[in-house]
mmCIF file of C-alpha atoms and ligand atoms in Angstrom:
data_model
loop_
_atom_site.group_PDB
_atom_site.id
_atom_site.type_symbol
_atom_site.label_atom_id
_atom_site.label_comp_id
_atom_site.label_asym_id
_atom_site.label_seq_id
_atom_site.Cartn_x
_atom_site.Cartn_y
_atom_site.Cartn_z
ATOM 1 C CA MET V 1 10.471 -98.631 -88.088
ATOM 2 C CA ALA V 2 13.111 -101.219 -88.758
ATOM 3 C CA THR V 3 16.471 -99.611 -89.838
ATOM 4 C CA LYS V 4 18.670 -101.139 -92.840
ATOM 5 C CA ALA V 5 21.683 -102.885 -91.481
ATOM 6 C CA LYS V 6 24.953 -101.438 -92.514
ATOM 7 C CA PRO V 7 26.588 -104.505 -94.369
ATOM 8 C CA ASP V 8 30.110 -105.256 -92.561
ATOM 9 C CA LEU V 9 32.391 -104.817 -95.352
ATOM 10 C CA THR V 10 35.301 -106.192 -93.342
ATOM 11 C CA SER V 11 33.513 -109.795 -93.077
ATOM 12 C CA ILE V 12 33.123 -109.471 -96.803
ATOM 13 C CA ALA V 13 36.887 -109.133 -97.979
ATOM 14 C CA PRO V 14 39.181 -110.206 -94.813
ATOM 15 C CA ALA V 15 42.975 -110.180 -95.792
ATOM 16 C CA HIS V 16 42.364 -109.041 -99.044
ATOM 17 C CA GLY V 17 46.095 -108.004 -99.310
ATOM 18 C CA VAL V 18 45.424 -104.886 -101.341
ATOM 19 C CA ARG V 19 47.381 -101.724 -100.411
ATOM 20 C CA HIS V 20 46.709 -99.622 -103.289
ATOM 21 C CA ALA V 21 43.351 -99.727 -105.760
ATOM 22 C CA ALA V 22 42.591 -97.435 -108.416
ATOM 23 C CA ILE V 23 39.494 -97.226 -110.122
ATOM 24 C CA ILE V 24 38.125 -95.985 -113.669
ATOM 25 C CA MET V 25 34.517 -94.520 -112.657
ATOM 26 C CA ASP V 26 33.016 -95.156 -116.046
ATOM 27 C CA GLY V 27 29.264 -95.082 -116.947
ATOM 28 C CA ASN V 28 27.803 -92.274 -115.378
ATOM 29 C CA GLY V 29 26.264 -90.970 -118.852
ATOM 30 C CA ARG V 30 24.433 -94.528 -119.329
ATOM 31 C CA TRP V 31 23.397 -94.476 -115.769
ATOM 32 C CA ALA V 32 21.424 -91.061 -116.450
ATOM 33 C CA LYS V 33 20.382 -91.881 -119.936
ATOM 34 C CA LYS V 34 18.928 -95.270 -118.570
ATOM 35 C CA ARG V 35 16.427 -92.937 -116.502
ATOM 36 C CA LEU V 36 16.015 -90.160 -119.134
ATOM 37 C CA LEU V 37 18.157 -87.733 -117.172
ATOM 38 C CA PRO V 38 20.620 -85.177 -118.205
ATOM 39 C CA ARG V 39 24.348 -86.683 -118.433
ATOM 40 C CA VAL V 40 25.004 -84.456 -115.347
ATOM 41 C CA ALA V 41 22.557 -86.070 -113.026
ATOM 42 C CA GLY V 42 24.710 -89.199 -113.822
ATOM 43 C CA HIS V 43 27.707 -87.323 -112.821
ATOM 44 C CA ARG V 44 26.180 -86.340 -109.441
ATOM 45 C CA ALA V 45 25.590 -89.509 -108.634
ATOM 46 C CA GLY V 46 28.764 -90.395 -109.534
ATOM 47 C CA VAL V 47 30.042 -87.781 -106.592
ATOM 48 C CA GLU V 48 27.713 -89.843 -104.077
ATOM 49 C CA ALA V 49 29.435 -93.107 -105.151
ATOM 50 C CA VAL V 50 32.744 -91.688 -104.628
ATOM 51 C CA ARG V 51 31.632 -90.780 -100.902
ATOM 52 C CA ARG V 52 30.521 -94.249 -100.404
ATOM 53 C CA VAL V 53 33.350 -95.764 -101.891
ATOM 54 C CA ALA V 54 36.044 -93.570 -100.162
ATOM 55 C CA ARG V 55 34.245 -94.238 -97.069
ATOM 56 C CA ALA V 56 34.460 -98.230 -97.556
ATOM 57 C CA ALA V 57 37.903 -97.900 -98.671
ATOM 58 C CA GLN V 58 39.081 -96.651 -95.146
ATOM 59 C CA GLU V 59 36.645 -99.511 -93.607
ATOM 60 C CA LEU V 60 38.253 -102.060 -95.780
ATOM 61 C CA GLY V 61 41.828 -100.915 -94.881
ATOM 62 C CA LEU V 62 43.134 -99.589 -97.887
ATOM 63 C CA GLU V 63 46.151 -97.404 -97.964
ATOM 64 C CA CYS V 64 45.178 -95.752 -100.876
ATOM 65 C CA LEU V 65 42.714 -95.231 -103.429
ATOM 66 C CA THR V 66 43.078 -93.385 -106.378
ATOM 67 C CA LEU V 67 39.987 -92.291 -108.721
ATOM 68 C CA TYR V 68 39.797 -91.186 -112.209
ATOM 69 C CA ALA V 69 37.972 -88.144 -112.134
ATOM 70 C CA PHE V 70 38.977 -85.918 -115.299
ATOM 71 C CA SER V 71 41.421 -87.204 -117.963
ATOM 72 C CA SER V 72 43.395 -85.134 -120.022
ATOM 73 C CA GLU V 73 41.397 -86.412 -123.058
ATOM 74 C CA ASN V 74 37.888 -85.459 -121.320
ATOM 75 C CA TRP V 75 38.585 -81.791 -122.618
ATOM 76 C CA LYS V 76 37.238 -83.062 -125.925
ATOM 77 C CA ARG V 77 33.786 -83.484 -124.119
ATOM 78 C CA PRO V 78 31.367 -80.584 -124.674
ATOM 79 C CA ALA V 79 32.344 -77.378 -123.030
ATOM 80 C CA SER V 80 29.013 -77.716 -120.694
ATOM 81 C CA GLU V 81 30.076 -80.803 -119.257
ATOM 82 C CA VAL V 82 33.442 -80.102 -118.612
ATOM 83 C CA SER V 83 32.090 -76.816 -116.800
ATOM 84 C CA ASP V 84 29.527 -79.580 -114.956
ATOM 85 C CA LEU V 85 32.314 -81.921 -113.937
ATOM 86 C CA MET V 86 34.462 -79.000 -112.741
ATOM 87 C CA GLY V 87 31.923 -77.554 -110.655
ATOM 88 C CA LEU V 88 31.086 -81.014 -109.208
ATOM 89 C CA LEU V 89 34.778 -81.256 -108.503
ATOM 90 C CA ARG V 90 34.692 -77.619 -106.846
ATOM 91 C CA HIS V 91 31.975 -78.719 -104.663
ATOM 92 C CA PHE V 92 33.013 -81.873 -103.588
ATOM 93 C CA ILE V 93 36.421 -80.364 -102.132
ATOM 94 C CA GLN V 94 34.414 -77.455 -100.499
ATOM 95 C CA SER V 95 31.948 -79.795 -98.993
ATOM 96 C CA ASP V 96 33.929 -83.153 -98.141
ATOM 97 C CA ILE V 97 37.349 -81.875 -96.915
ATOM 98 C CA ASP V 98 36.030 -81.349 -93.069
ATOM 99 C CA GLU V 99 34.899 -85.294 -93.316
ATOM 100 C CA PHE V 100 37.975 -86.509 -94.989
ATOM 101 C CA HIS V 101 39.963 -84.567 -92.250
ATOM 102 C CA ALA V 102 38.204 -85.726 -89.224
ATOM 103 C CA ASN V 103 38.547 -89.251 -90.555
ATOM 104 C CA GLY V 104 42.380 -88.876 -90.980
ATOM 105 C CA VAL V 105 42.342 -89.217 -94.561
ATOM 106 C CA ARG V 106 44.872 -87.143 -96.851
ATOM 107 C CA LEU V 107 43.886 -86.276 -99.985
ATOM 108 C CA ARG V 108 46.221 -85.745 -102.997
ATOM 109 C CA VAL V 109 45.513 -84.773 -106.467
ATOM 110 C CA ILE V 110 47.653 -86.104 -109.366
ATOM 111 C CA GLY V 111 47.582 -84.926 -112.931
ATOM 112 C CA ASN V 112 48.532 -81.775 -114.274
ATOM 113 C CA TYR V 113 45.751 -79.954 -112.187
ATOM 114 C CA ARG V 114 47.796 -76.774 -111.838
ATOM 115 C CA ALA V 115 46.627 -76.005 -115.345
ATOM 116 C CA LEU V 116 42.800 -75.699 -114.122
ATOM 117 C CA ASP V 117 41.034 -72.643 -113.044
ATOM 118 C CA PRO V 118 43.486 -70.944 -110.501
ATOM 119 C CA ALA V 119 40.626 -70.842 -107.700
ATOM 120 C CA LEU V 120 40.433 -74.573 -107.998
ATOM 121 C CA VAL V 121 44.062 -75.029 -108.135
ATOM 122 C CA GLU V 122 43.795 -72.822 -104.680
ATOM 123 C CA MET V 123 41.411 -75.018 -103.435
ATOM 124 C CA ILE V 124 43.040 -78.309 -104.089
ATOM 125 C CA ASP V 125 46.251 -76.798 -102.503
ATOM 126 C CA GLY V 126 44.475 -75.828 -99.352
ATOM 127 C CA ALA V 127 42.789 -79.207 -99.111
ATOM 128 C CA MET V 128 46.221 -81.202 -99.609
ATOM 129 C CA ALA V 129 48.003 -79.005 -97.154
ATOM 130 C CA ARG V 130 45.283 -79.397 -94.492
ATOM 131 C CA THR V 131 45.138 -83.230 -94.860
ATOM 132 C CA ALA V 132 48.781 -83.962 -95.591
ATOM 133 C CA GLY V 133 49.751 -84.585 -91.871
ATOM 134 C CA ASN V 134 47.173 -86.996 -91.210
ATOM 135 C CA SER V 135 47.760 -90.954 -90.778
ATOM 136 C CA GLY V 136 44.875 -92.324 -92.270
ATOM 137 C CA PRO V 137 44.371 -93.763 -96.075
ATOM 138 C CA ILE V 138 45.179 -91.287 -98.941
ATOM 139 C CA VAL V 139 42.249 -90.553 -101.508
ATOM 140 C CA ALA V 140 44.161 -89.515 -104.739
ATOM 141 C CA ILE V 141 41.964 -87.942 -107.282
ATOM 142 C CA ALA V 142 43.360 -88.038 -110.691
ATOM 143 C CA LEU V 143 42.294 -84.368 -112.702
ATOM 144 C CA ASN V 144 43.460 -83.665 -115.746
ATOM 145 C CA TYR V 145 45.342 -86.651 -115.699
ATOM 146 C CA GLY V 146 47.100 -88.765 -118.425
ATOM 147 C CA ALA V 147 49.324 -91.623 -118.231
ATOM 148 C CA GLN V 148 51.354 -90.647 -121.571
ATOM 149 C CA ASP V 149 51.481 -86.854 -120.458
ATOM 150 C CA GLU V 150 53.023 -88.224 -116.756
ATOM 151 C CA MET V 151 55.621 -90.251 -118.820
ATOM 152 C CA VAL V 152 56.333 -87.247 -121.050
ATOM 153 C CA ARG V 153 57.113 -85.278 -117.941
ATOM 154 C CA ALA V 154 59.209 -87.913 -116.203
ATOM 155 C CA VAL V 155 61.491 -88.408 -119.181
ATOM 156 C CA ARG V 156 61.952 -84.692 -119.323
ATOM 157 C CA GLU V 157 62.805 -84.389 -116.145
ATOM 158 C CA LEU V 158 65.368 -87.198 -116.165
ATOM 159 C CA ALA V 159 66.933 -86.052 -119.138
ATOM 160 C CA ALA V 160 67.368 -82.430 -117.987
ATOM 161 C CA ARG V 161 69.132 -84.152 -114.911
ATOM 162 C CA ALA V 162 71.233 -86.082 -117.445
ATOM 163 C CA ALA V 163 71.959 -82.791 -119.395
ATOM 164 C CA ASN V 164 73.084 -81.386 -116.038
ATOM 165 C CA GLY V 165 75.459 -84.057 -114.974
ATOM 166 C CA ASP V 166 73.174 -84.814 -111.908
ATOM 167 C CA VAL V 167 72.722 -88.176 -113.180
ATOM 168 C CA ALA V 168 74.371 -90.678 -115.893
ATOM 169 C CA ALA V 169 71.819 -91.510 -118.406
ATOM 170 C CA GLN V 170 72.806 -95.477 -118.558
ATOM 171 C CA ASP V 171 71.963 -94.895 -114.608
ATOM 172 C CA ILE V 172 68.470 -94.193 -115.207
ATOM 173 C CA GLY V 173 66.484 -97.011 -113.682
ATOM 174 C CA VAL V 174 63.101 -98.211 -112.874
ATOM 175 C CA ALA V 175 63.481 -96.319 -109.191
ATOM 176 C CA ASP V 176 64.471 -93.102 -111.158
ATOM 177 C CA ILE V 177 61.170 -93.492 -113.222
ATOM 178 C CA ASP V 178 59.053 -93.931 -110.530
ATOM 179 C CA ALA V 179 60.275 -91.418 -108.497
ATOM 180 C CA ALA V 180 59.814 -88.727 -111.199
ATOM 181 C CA LEU V 181 55.773 -89.780 -111.556
ATOM 182 C CA TYR V 182 52.913 -88.449 -109.720
ATOM 183 C CA THR V 183 52.641 -91.354 -107.546
ATOM 184 C CA ALA V 184 56.145 -91.306 -106.374
ATOM 185 C CA ASP V 185 55.109 -91.269 -102.681
ATOM 186 C CA LEU V 186 52.207 -94.018 -103.097
ATOM 187 C CA PRO V 187 52.083 -97.871 -102.567
ATOM 188 C CA PRO V 188 52.598 -100.097 -105.753
ATOM 189 C CA LEU V 189 49.453 -100.446 -107.259
ATOM 190 C CA ASP V 190 47.767 -103.680 -106.533
ATOM 191 C CA LEU V 191 44.060 -103.665 -108.126
ATOM 192 C CA MET V 192 42.863 -101.738 -110.819
ATOM 193 C CA ILE V 193 39.143 -101.599 -111.584
ATOM 194 C CA ARG V 194 36.990 -100.262 -114.023
ATOM 195 C CA THR V 195 33.054 -100.193 -113.864
ATOM 196 C CA SER V 196 30.532 -100.247 -116.934
ATOM 197 C CA GLY V 197 32.077 -103.188 -119.000
ATOM 198 C CA GLU V 198 34.593 -101.528 -120.739
ATOM 199 C CA GLN V 199 38.090 -103.076 -120.945
ATOM 200 C CA ARG V 200 40.574 -100.960 -121.527
ATOM 201 C CA LEU V 201 42.819 -98.763 -119.172
ATOM 202 C CA SER V 202 42.276 -95.626 -121.141
ATOM 203 C CA ASN V 203 45.549 -93.924 -120.331
ATOM 204 C CA PHE V 204 45.291 -94.366 -116.520
ATOM 205 C CA LEU V 205 48.442 -95.351 -114.665
ATOM 206 C CA LEU V 206 50.042 -97.495 -117.338
ATOM 207 C CA TRP V 207 53.447 -97.710 -115.798
ATOM 208 C CA GLN V 208 51.990 -98.111 -112.563
ATOM 209 C CA ALA V 209 49.662 -100.969 -113.654
ATOM 210 C CA ALA V 210 52.472 -103.025 -114.734
ATOM 211 C CA TYR V 211 51.748 -105.726 -112.377
ATOM 212 C CA ALA V 212 48.322 -104.643 -111.151
ATOM 213 C CA GLU V 213 45.500 -107.233 -111.288
ATOM 214 C CA LEU V 214 42.669 -105.928 -113.450
ATOM 215 C CA TYR V 215 39.282 -106.200 -112.437
ATOM 216 C CA PHE V 216 36.079 -105.349 -114.684
ATOM 217 C CA THR V 217 32.249 -104.996 -113.643
ATOM 218 C CA ASP V 218 29.299 -104.549 -116.006
ATOM 219 C CA MET V 219 28.199 -102.116 -113.023
ATOM 220 C CA LEU V 220 27.697 -98.799 -113.885
ATOM 221 C CA TRP V 221 29.838 -96.237 -111.475
ATOM 222 C CA PRO V 222 26.895 -94.616 -109.884
ATOM 223 C CA ASP V 223 25.705 -98.043 -108.545
ATOM 224 C CA PHE V 224 29.072 -99.043 -107.032
ATOM 225 C CA ASP V 225 29.402 -99.331 -103.368
ATOM 226 C CA GLY V 226 31.287 -100.399 -100.362
ATOM 227 C CA ARG V 227 29.953 -103.884 -101.308
ATOM 228 C CA ALA V 228 31.156 -104.079 -104.803
ATOM 229 C CA LEU V 229 34.329 -102.817 -103.623
ATOM 230 C CA ALA V 230 34.718 -105.469 -101.179
ATOM 231 C CA GLN V 231 33.878 -107.904 -103.818
ATOM 232 C CA ALA V 232 36.552 -106.779 -106.028
ATOM 233 C CA LEU V 233 38.924 -106.997 -102.872
ATOM 234 C CA ASP V 234 37.802 -110.904 -102.512
ATOM 235 C CA ALA V 235 38.480 -111.335 -106.143
ATOM 236 C CA PHE V 236 41.937 -110.019 -105.889
ATOM 237 C CA ARG V 237 42.712 -112.503 -103.088
ATOM 238 C CA LEU V 238 41.931 -115.292 -105.163
ATOM 239 C CA ARG V 239 44.499 -114.404 -108.111
ATOM 240 C CA ASP V 240 47.710 -115.733 -108.207
ATOM 241 C CA ARG V 241 50.150 -112.812 -108.531
ATOM 242 C CA ARG V 242 53.855 -114.308 -109.856
ATOM 243 C CA PHE V 243 55.363 -111.045 -111.146
ATOM 244 C CA GLY V 244 57.112 -112.664 -113.700
ATOM 245 C CA GLY V 245 58.308 -115.437 -111.190
ATOM 246 C CA LEU V 246 56.877 -119.119 -111.178
HETATM 247 C C1 FPP A 1 32.927 -91.727 -116.817
HETATM 248 O O1 FPP A 1 31.554 -91.959 -117.158
HETATM 249 C C2 FPP A 1 33.126 -90.536 -116.152
HETATM 250 C C3 FPP A 1 33.704 -89.649 -116.035
HETATM 251 C C4 FPP A 1 34.513 -89.023 -117.385
HETATM 252 C C5 FPP A 1 33.949 -88.332 -114.923
HETATM 253 C C6 FPP A 1 33.849 -89.253 -113.542
HETATM 254 C C7 FPP A 1 33.568 -88.209 -112.518
HETATM 255 C C8 FPP A 1 32.830 -88.459 -111.523
HETATM 256 C C9 FPP A 1 32.377 -89.774 -110.900
HETATM 257 C C10 FPP A 1 32.355 -87.425 -110.626
HETATM 258 C C11 FPP A 1 33.378 -86.230 -110.134
HETATM 259 C C12 FPP A 1 34.387 -86.882 -109.214
HETATM 260 C C13 FPP A 1 34.830 -86.735 -108.027
HETATM 261 C C14 FPP A 1 35.973 -87.208 -107.667
HETATM 262 C C15 FPP A 1 33.940 -85.392 -107.334
HETATM 263 P P1 FPP A 1 30.957 -91.313 -118.755
HETATM 264 O O2 FPP A 1 30.402 -90.045 -118.721
HETATM 265 O O3 FPP A 1 32.021 -91.461 -119.657
HETATM 266 O O4 FPP A 1 29.978 -92.343 -118.684
HETATM 267 P P2 FPP A 1 29.475 -93.129 -120.288
HETATM 268 O O5 FPP A 1 30.635 -93.793 -120.867
HETATM 269 O O6 FPP A 1 28.274 -93.752 -119.521
HETATM 270 O O7 FPP A 1 28.825 -91.844 -120.927
#
């Protein structure tokens, strides 16, 4: 029986120059609707896409892949959908952490995840601690994350330091704000991808995206794969990044 050849991703996107890519994984619901399936089936298929894309990110040499899994605004969804998403996340962390660890991946969670169910928080902390010493790429999952919340937290932290006399208010600069964000120890964001044809940032990494290249695709998240990631990296390679210069 003929076996399907695995695409050689490194030949699709050579020397792309992306250290850190982030993805707004949109379109799970529409993917399910097109198939007359319940929304949760779209989220399940979305988890499969997360697995494929995390593997591909490593093959393609990314240092960091940040995925928007649950926003601080997603609590507005019906309780049953929130519960389905939390269940999928719990299952994902439980079932995939061995593979991440074996591949040298470092799992990170960004966002106010400490406000989630204590059992899930414990599982996340355990998974992060277990993989923290690895030397491979970082897969950062944004959970209960909102960029405006993140900036409010950073401002409060810096205001408290200023009130304590640890820093003078007029000395606070970009690097201090960078250091007070969840992403403090992640590489600078190069590329922001959003699937499903929507063209907005939806409160994701707003500070970090200051000079990121934006890439939008009509593909629904459950259809996204390593080849689609490689295409995004190829598109990035052709961009002219000037960072405000000439
Ligand atoms: C947006 O699609 C997607 C989400 C709000 C959740 C993303 C979650 C996953 C991919 C699964 C869990 C993730 C991990 C890391 C295990 P939508 O439901 O808004 O789609 P629609 O706009 O088509 O309705």
